[in-house]
Amino acid sequence: MSLIRPDERTPDRAADGRPVPGVPALELSGATLAYGSRVLWSDLDLTISAGQLVAVLGPNGSGKTSLMRVLLGLQPLTAGSAKIGGAPVRRGSTRVGYIPQKVSVESTTMVRARDVVRMGIDGHRWGLPLSFGPRWRRQRDRIDELLGAVGADAFADAPVSMLSGGELQRVRIAGALASDPALLLCDEPLAALDLRHQQEVAALIDERRQLSGTAVLFVTHDVNPVLEYVDQVLYLAGGRFRLGPPDEVLTSEVLTDLYGVPVEVLRAKGRVIVVSSSDLNASGHHHHEPNQHPPGRSS
Ligand SMILES: Nc1ncnc2c1ncn2[C@@H]1O[C@H](COP(=O)(O)OP(=O)(O)OP(=O)(O)O)[C@@H](O)[C@H]1O
């Protein structure tokens, strides 16, 4: 069932809601973002087709969240263009689903799991729920369907403040997918989860993109839980970036060039570990990011 409002139609969808082949879910052309004289990234060309997953990696302050803000229509580009489903980015679009790291309202109110999903259908707007009637029933069925698809039906009526981290992420995914978005933005959705829940949530996102063709932009500090699903890596560092398949970007040579200091990329049992060469003898961390402001780079 398509829930795209007439004012939300984008060229990637026909009037009946069916996908139009060949229109990218996301297209960034010559995209540049600078705060004053500080350039976070410049001349970024990135095309994400329906169903593709792109991991965005990089040290603190490299501009990952800022990229999400651009795609949510909250931050204008300094130069270049950004299109979602073939239409310019705009604030509040239901063509973009967003899984934030935290939703502060949830811990302080009696918001139920199904309310989070309803807000996704309504385009993230708070408002009075529909009262009983055919539209209410259709919406309720849709919410149940969405919660069922992520295995969250058992806690549909539970206050979200009582859910575990893994349960809450399932509900957020259902809410983010409620409007059948062309693009799903995930801001470190695995950060608060244990390994089992990380794997479950990553598999869930992968399953949904395969079923619905939703493209995914996945910001993370640790690529390992999603490595098997990643089509491209966008690695931001020191005002520059590298974009390509994981095997081409996650190499000692590429990251040493990007950071401007010696970096080693180690691979063990299918996992990728990035360490600065000077830390090679240090232990205790599975992923140690090199200095985020290497000498000679703008910061
Ligand atoms: N509105 C703004 N005006 C000026 N500087 C900003 C603004 N928003 C963010 N910054 C700065 O831009 C840099 C990039 O921030 P951003 O949050 O995008 O990085 P990040 O890669 O998501 O970092 P982290 O991994 O720590 O979340 C930071 O140094 C931040 O202080």
Coordinates of C-alpha atoms and ligand atoms in Angstrom, one line a residue:
M1 CA 0.0 0.0 0.0
S2 CA 1.4 3.4 -1.0
L3 CA 1.1 6.2 1.5
I4 CA 2.7 8.9 -0.6
R5 CA 0.7 12.0 -0.4
P6 CA 0.1 13.9 -3.8
D7 CA 2.4 16.7 -2.6
E8 CA 5.1 14.2 -1.8
R9 CA 5.3 12.5 -5.2
T10 CA 8.8 12.3 -6.6
P11 CA 9.9 11.2 -10.1
D12 CA 10.9 7.7 -8.8
R13 CA 7.3 6.8 -8.2
A14 CA 4.4 6.7 -10.6
A15 CA 1.1 8.2 -9.6
D16 CA -0.1 4.7 -8.4
G17 CA 3.0 4.5 -6.1
R18 CA 4.9 1.9 -8.2
P19 CA 8.6 2.4 -8.5
V20 CA 9.9 4.0 -11.8
P21 CA 13.1 2.2 -12.7
G22 CA 16.3 4.1 -13.3
V23 CA 15.7 7.1 -10.9
P24 CA 18.3 7.0 -8.2
A25 CA 17.1 7.0 -4.6
L26 CA 19.8 9.6 -3.8
E27 CA 21.9 11.7 -6.1
L28 CA 24.5 14.1 -4.8
S29 CA 26.3 16.2 -7.4
G30 CA 29.3 18.3 -6.6
A31 CA 28.0 18.5 -3.1
T32 CA 30.1 20.7 -0.7
L33 CA 29.5 21.6 2.9
A34 CA 31.6 24.2 4.7
Y35 CA 31.0 26.0 8.0
G36 CA 32.8 29.3 7.4
S37 CA 36.2 28.5 6.1
R38 CA 36.1 24.9 7.4
V39 CA 35.3 22.5 4.6
L40 CA 33.8 19.2 5.8
W41 CA 33.6 17.7 2.3
S42 CA 33.6 19.1 -1.2
D43 CA 32.7 18.0 -4.7
L44 CA 31.0 14.9 -3.5
D45 CA 29.2 12.9 -6.2
L46 CA 27.3 10.0 -4.8
T47 CA 24.5 8.0 -6.4
I48 CA 22.6 5.4 -4.4
S49 CA 20.3 3.2 -6.4
A50 CA 17.1 1.6 -5.0
G51 CA 18.1 -1.2 -2.5
Q52 CA 21.7 -0.2 -2.2
L53 CA 23.4 0.3 1.2
V54 CA 26.2 2.8 1.6
A55 CA 28.1 3.0 4.9
V56 CA 29.4 6.4 6.0
L57 CA 32.6 6.1 8.1
G58 CA 35.0 8.6 9.5
P59 CA 36.4 10.0 12.7
N60 CA 34.5 12.3 15.1
G61 CA 33.8 15.7 13.5
S62 CA 34.3 14.6 9.9
G63 CA 30.8 15.6 8.8
K64 CA 28.7 12.4 8.9
T65 CA 25.8 13.8 10.9
S66 CA 26.0 17.0 8.8
L67 CA 25.5 14.9 5.7
M68 CA 22.4 13.4 7.3
R69 CA 21.2 16.9 8.2
V70 CA 21.6 18.0 4.5
L71 CA 19.5 15.0 3.4
L72 CA 16.8 15.8 5.9
G73 CA 16.6 19.3 4.5
L74 CA 17.9 20.8 7.8
Q75 CA 21.2 22.1 6.4
P76 CA 21.7 23.7 3.0
L77 CA 24.7 22.6 0.9
T78 CA 27.4 25.2 0.4
A79 CA 27.6 24.1 -3.3
G80 CA 26.2 21.4 -5.5
S81 CA 22.8 19.6 -5.4
A82 CA 21.1 16.8 -3.5
K83 CA 18.1 14.9 -4.9
I84 CA 16.0 12.2 -3.3
G85 CA 13.9 10.1 -5.6
G86 CA 14.7 12.6 -8.4
A87 CA 13.4 15.6 -6.5
P88 CA 15.3 18.3 -4.6
V89 CA 15.8 17.6 -0.9
R90 CA 13.1 19.2 1.3
R91 CA 12.5 19.4 5.0
G92 CA 9.9 17.1 6.4
S93 CA 9.7 14.9 3.3
T94 CA 8.1 11.5 3.9
R95 CA 10.3 10.1 1.1
V96 CA 13.1 10.0 3.7
G97 CA 13.1 7.7 6.7
Y98 CA 15.3 8.5 9.6
I99 CA 16.5 6.4 12.5
P100 CA 18.1 8.7 14.9
Q101 CA 20.6 7.7 17.6
K102 CA 18.3 9.0 20.3
V103 CA 14.8 10.3 20.5
S104 CA 14.7 12.2 23.7
V105 CA 10.9 12.5 23.9
E106 CA 10.6 8.7 24.3
S107 CA 12.2 8.4 27.7
T108 CA 10.1 11.1 29.4
T109 CA 6.6 10.4 28.0
M110 CA 4.1 7.6 27.7
V111 CA 4.6 7.3 24.0
R112 CA 3.7 3.7 22.9
A113 CA 5.5 1.7 20.2
R114 CA 2.5 2.1 17.9
D115 CA 2.6 5.9 18.4
V116 CA 6.2 6.0 17.1
V117 CA 5.0 4.2 13.9
R118 CA 2.0 6.5 13.5
M119 CA 4.3 9.5 13.7
G120 CA 6.3 7.9 10.8
I121 CA 3.1 7.6 8.7
D122 CA 2.2 11.2 9.6
G123 CA 5.6 12.5 8.5
H124 CA 7.1 12.9 11.9
R125 CA 4.4 15.3 13.0
W126 CA 2.8 15.2 16.4
G127 CA -0.9 15.5 16.3
L128 CA -4.2 14.1 17.5
P129 CA -4.6 10.5 16.4
L130 CA -7.6 9.7 14.1
S131 CA -10.7 8.8 16.0
F132 CA -12.6 5.6 15.2
G133 CA -13.7 5.2 11.5
P134 CA -12.5 3.6 8.3
R135 CA -9.4 5.7 8.1
W136 CA -8.5 4.9 11.7
R137 CA -8.9 1.2 11.0
R138 CA -6.8 1.4 7.9
Q139 CA -4.1 3.2 9.8
R140 CA -4.3 0.8 12.7
D141 CA -3.9 -2.2 10.3
R142 CA -1.0 -0.5 8.6
I143 CA 0.7 0.1 12.0
D144 CA 0.2 -3.5 13.0
E145 CA 1.6 -4.7 9.6
L146 CA 4.7 -2.5 10.1
L147 CA 5.3 -3.6 13.6
G148 CA 4.7 -7.2 12.6
A149 CA 7.3 -6.9 9.8
V150 CA 10.0 -6.0 12.3
G151 CA 9.0 -8.6 14.9
A152 CA 7.7 -5.9 17.3
D153 CA 4.0 -6.9 17.5
A154 CA 4.3 -8.3 21.0
F155 CA 5.1 -4.8 22.4
A156 CA 3.0 -2.7 20.1
D157 CA 1.1 -1.1 23.1
A158 CA 4.1 -0.9 25.5
P159 CA 5.4 2.5 26.4
V160 CA 8.7 2.9 24.6
S161 CA 10.4 4.0 27.8
M162 CA 10.0 0.3 28.9
L163 CA 11.6 -1.3 25.8
S164 CA 15.1 -2.7 25.6
G165 CA 17.5 -1.1 23.2
G166 CA 17.0 -3.8 20.6
E167 CA 13.2 -3.6 20.9
L168 CA 13.3 0.1 20.6
Q169 CA 15.4 0.0 17.5
R170 CA 12.9 -2.4 15.9
V171 CA 10.1 0.1 16.6
R172 CA 12.2 3.0 15.2
I173 CA 12.8 1.0 12.0
A174 CA 9.1 0.3 11.6
G175 CA 8.5 4.1 12.1
A176 CA 11.2 5.1 9.7
L177 CA 9.8 2.7 7.0
A178 CA 6.2 3.6 7.6
S179 CA 6.0 6.1 4.7
D180 CA 7.7 3.8 2.2
P181 CA 10.7 6.1 1.9
A182 CA 13.0 6.1 -1.0
L183 CA 16.0 6.6 1.3
L184 CA 16.5 5.4 4.9
L185 CA 19.0 7.4 6.9
C186 CA 20.5 5.4 9.8
D187 CA 22.5 7.4 12.4
E188 CA 24.5 4.8 14.3
P189 CA 21.5 2.6 14.9
L190 CA 23.6 -0.2 16.4
A191 CA 25.5 1.9 18.9
A192 CA 23.6 1.0 22.0
L193 CA 23.1 -2.7 21.2
D194 CA 24.9 -5.9 22.2
L195 CA 26.4 -8.1 19.5
R196 CA 23.3 -10.3 19.0
H197 CA 20.9 -7.3 18.7
Q198 CA 23.4 -5.6 16.4
Q199 CA 23.3 -8.6 14.1
E200 CA 19.5 -8.8 14.3
V201 CA 18.9 -5.1 13.6
A202 CA 21.4 -5.1 10.7
A203 CA 19.8 -8.1 9.2
L204 CA 16.4 -6.5 9.5
I205 CA 17.5 -3.3 7.7
D206 CA 19.0 -5.5 5.0
E207 CA 15.8 -7.5 4.7
R208 CA 13.6 -4.4 4.4
R209 CA 15.8 -2.9 1.7
Q210 CA 15.7 -6.1 -0.3
L211 CA 11.9 -6.4 0.1
S212 CA 11.0 -2.7 -0.5
G213 CA 13.9 -1.4 -2.5
T214 CA 14.6 1.3 0.1
A215 CA 18.2 2.7 -0.3
V216 CA 20.1 2.9 3.0
L217 CA 22.7 5.4 4.1
F218 CA 24.2 4.0 7.3
V219 CA 26.4 6.1 9.5
T220 CA 28.5 4.0 11.8
H221 CA 31.8 4.0 13.8
D222 CA 32.1 0.2 13.3
V223 CA 31.5 -1.1 9.9
N224 CA 31.8 -4.8 10.9
P225 CA 28.1 -5.5 11.9
V226 CA 27.0 -4.4 8.4
L227 CA 30.1 -5.2 6.3
E228 CA 28.4 -8.1 4.5
Y229 CA 25.6 -5.8 3.3
V230 CA 27.7 -2.8 2.3
D231 CA 27.7 -1.9 -1.4
Q232 CA 29.8 1.2 -1.1
V233 CA 31.8 2.9 1.7
L234 CA 31.9 6.7 1.9
Y235 CA 34.9 7.4 4.2
L236 CA 35.2 11.0 5.4
A237 CA 38.3 12.4 7.1
G238 CA 40.2 15.6 7.3
G239 CA 38.1 17.6 4.9
R240 CA 38.4 14.9 2.2
F241 CA 36.6 11.6 1.3
R242 CA 36.9 8.4 -0.5
L243 CA 34.0 6.5 -2.1
G244 CA 33.9 2.9 -3.4
P245 CA 33.4 -0.7 -2.6
P246 CA 34.6 -1.7 0.9
D247 CA 37.6 -3.7 -0.5
E248 CA 38.8 -0.7 -2.4
V249 CA 38.4 1.9 0.3
L250 CA 39.2 0.0 3.5
T251 CA 42.9 -0.5 2.7
S252 CA 46.0 0.7 4.5
E253 CA 47.1 2.6 1.4
V254 CA 43.8 4.5 0.9
L255 CA 43.3 5.4 4.5
T256 CA 46.9 6.4 5.0
D257 CA 46.5 8.8 2.1
L258 CA 43.1 10.1 3.5
Y259 CA 44.3 10.6 7.0
G260 CA 47.7 11.9 6.1
V261 CA 49.3 9.7 8.8
P262 CA 50.3 6.0 8.6
V263 CA 47.2 3.8 9.1
E264 CA 46.9 0.0 9.0
V265 CA 43.8 -1.8 8.0
L266 CA 43.8 -5.3 9.5
R267 CA 41.4 -8.1 8.5
A268 CA 40.7 -10.9 10.9
K269 CA 37.9 -13.5 10.6
G270 CA 36.0 -11.3 8.2
R271 CA 36.3 -8.2 10.4
V272 CA 38.0 -5.0 9.5
I273 CA 40.1 -3.2 12.1
V274 CA 41.5 0.3 11.5
V275 CA 44.5 1.4 13.6
S276 CA 47.1 4.1 13.3
S277 CA 50.5 2.4 12.9
S278 CA 51.8 3.9 16.1
D279 CA 49.0 2.1 18.0
L280 CA 49.7 -1.3 16.6
N281 CA 51.3 -2.5 19.8
A282 CA 48.4 -1.1 21.9
S283 CA 45.6 -3.5 22.7
G284 CA 42.1 -3.5 24.2
H285 CA 40.2 -1.7 21.4
H286 CA 38.7 -3.5 18.4
H287 CA 38.6 -0.3 16.4
H288 CA 40.9 2.6 17.0
E289 CA 40.5 5.6 14.8
P290 CA 43.6 7.4 13.9
N291 CA 44.1 11.1 14.8
Q292 CA 41.1 12.9 13.4
H293 CA 43.0 16.0 12.5
P294 CA 46.2 14.8 10.9
P295 CA 48.9 17.4 10.4
G296 CA 48.6 19.3 7.2
R297 CA 44.9 18.8 6.8
S298 CA 42.2 21.4 7.2
S299 CA 40.3 21.0 10.5
Ligands
LIG1 N1 25.8 24.4 12.5 C1 27.1 24.3 12.6 N2 27.9 25.4 12.5 C2 29.3 25.3 12.6 N3 29.9 24.1 12.8 C3 29.2 23.0 12.9 C4 27.8 23.0 12.8 N4 27.3 21.7 12.9 C5 28.4 21.0 13.1 N5 29.5 21.7 13.1 C6 30.9 21.2 13.2 O1 31.2 20.5 12.0 C7 32.0 19.3 12.4 C8 31.3 18.1 11.8 O2 30.2 17.8 12.7 P1 29.4 16.5 12.5 O3 28.4 16.3 13.6 O4 28.8 16.4 11.1 O5 30.5 15.3 12.5 P2 30.4 13.7 12.7 O6 31.3 13.1 11.7 O7 28.9 13.3 12.7 O8 30.9 13.5 14.2 P3 30.6 12.4 15.3 O9 31.2 11.2 14.8 O10 31.3 13.0 16.5 O11 29.1 12.4 15.5 C9 32.1 19.3 13.9 O12 33.4 19.9 14.2 C10 31.1 20.3 14.4 O13 31.5 20.9 15.5

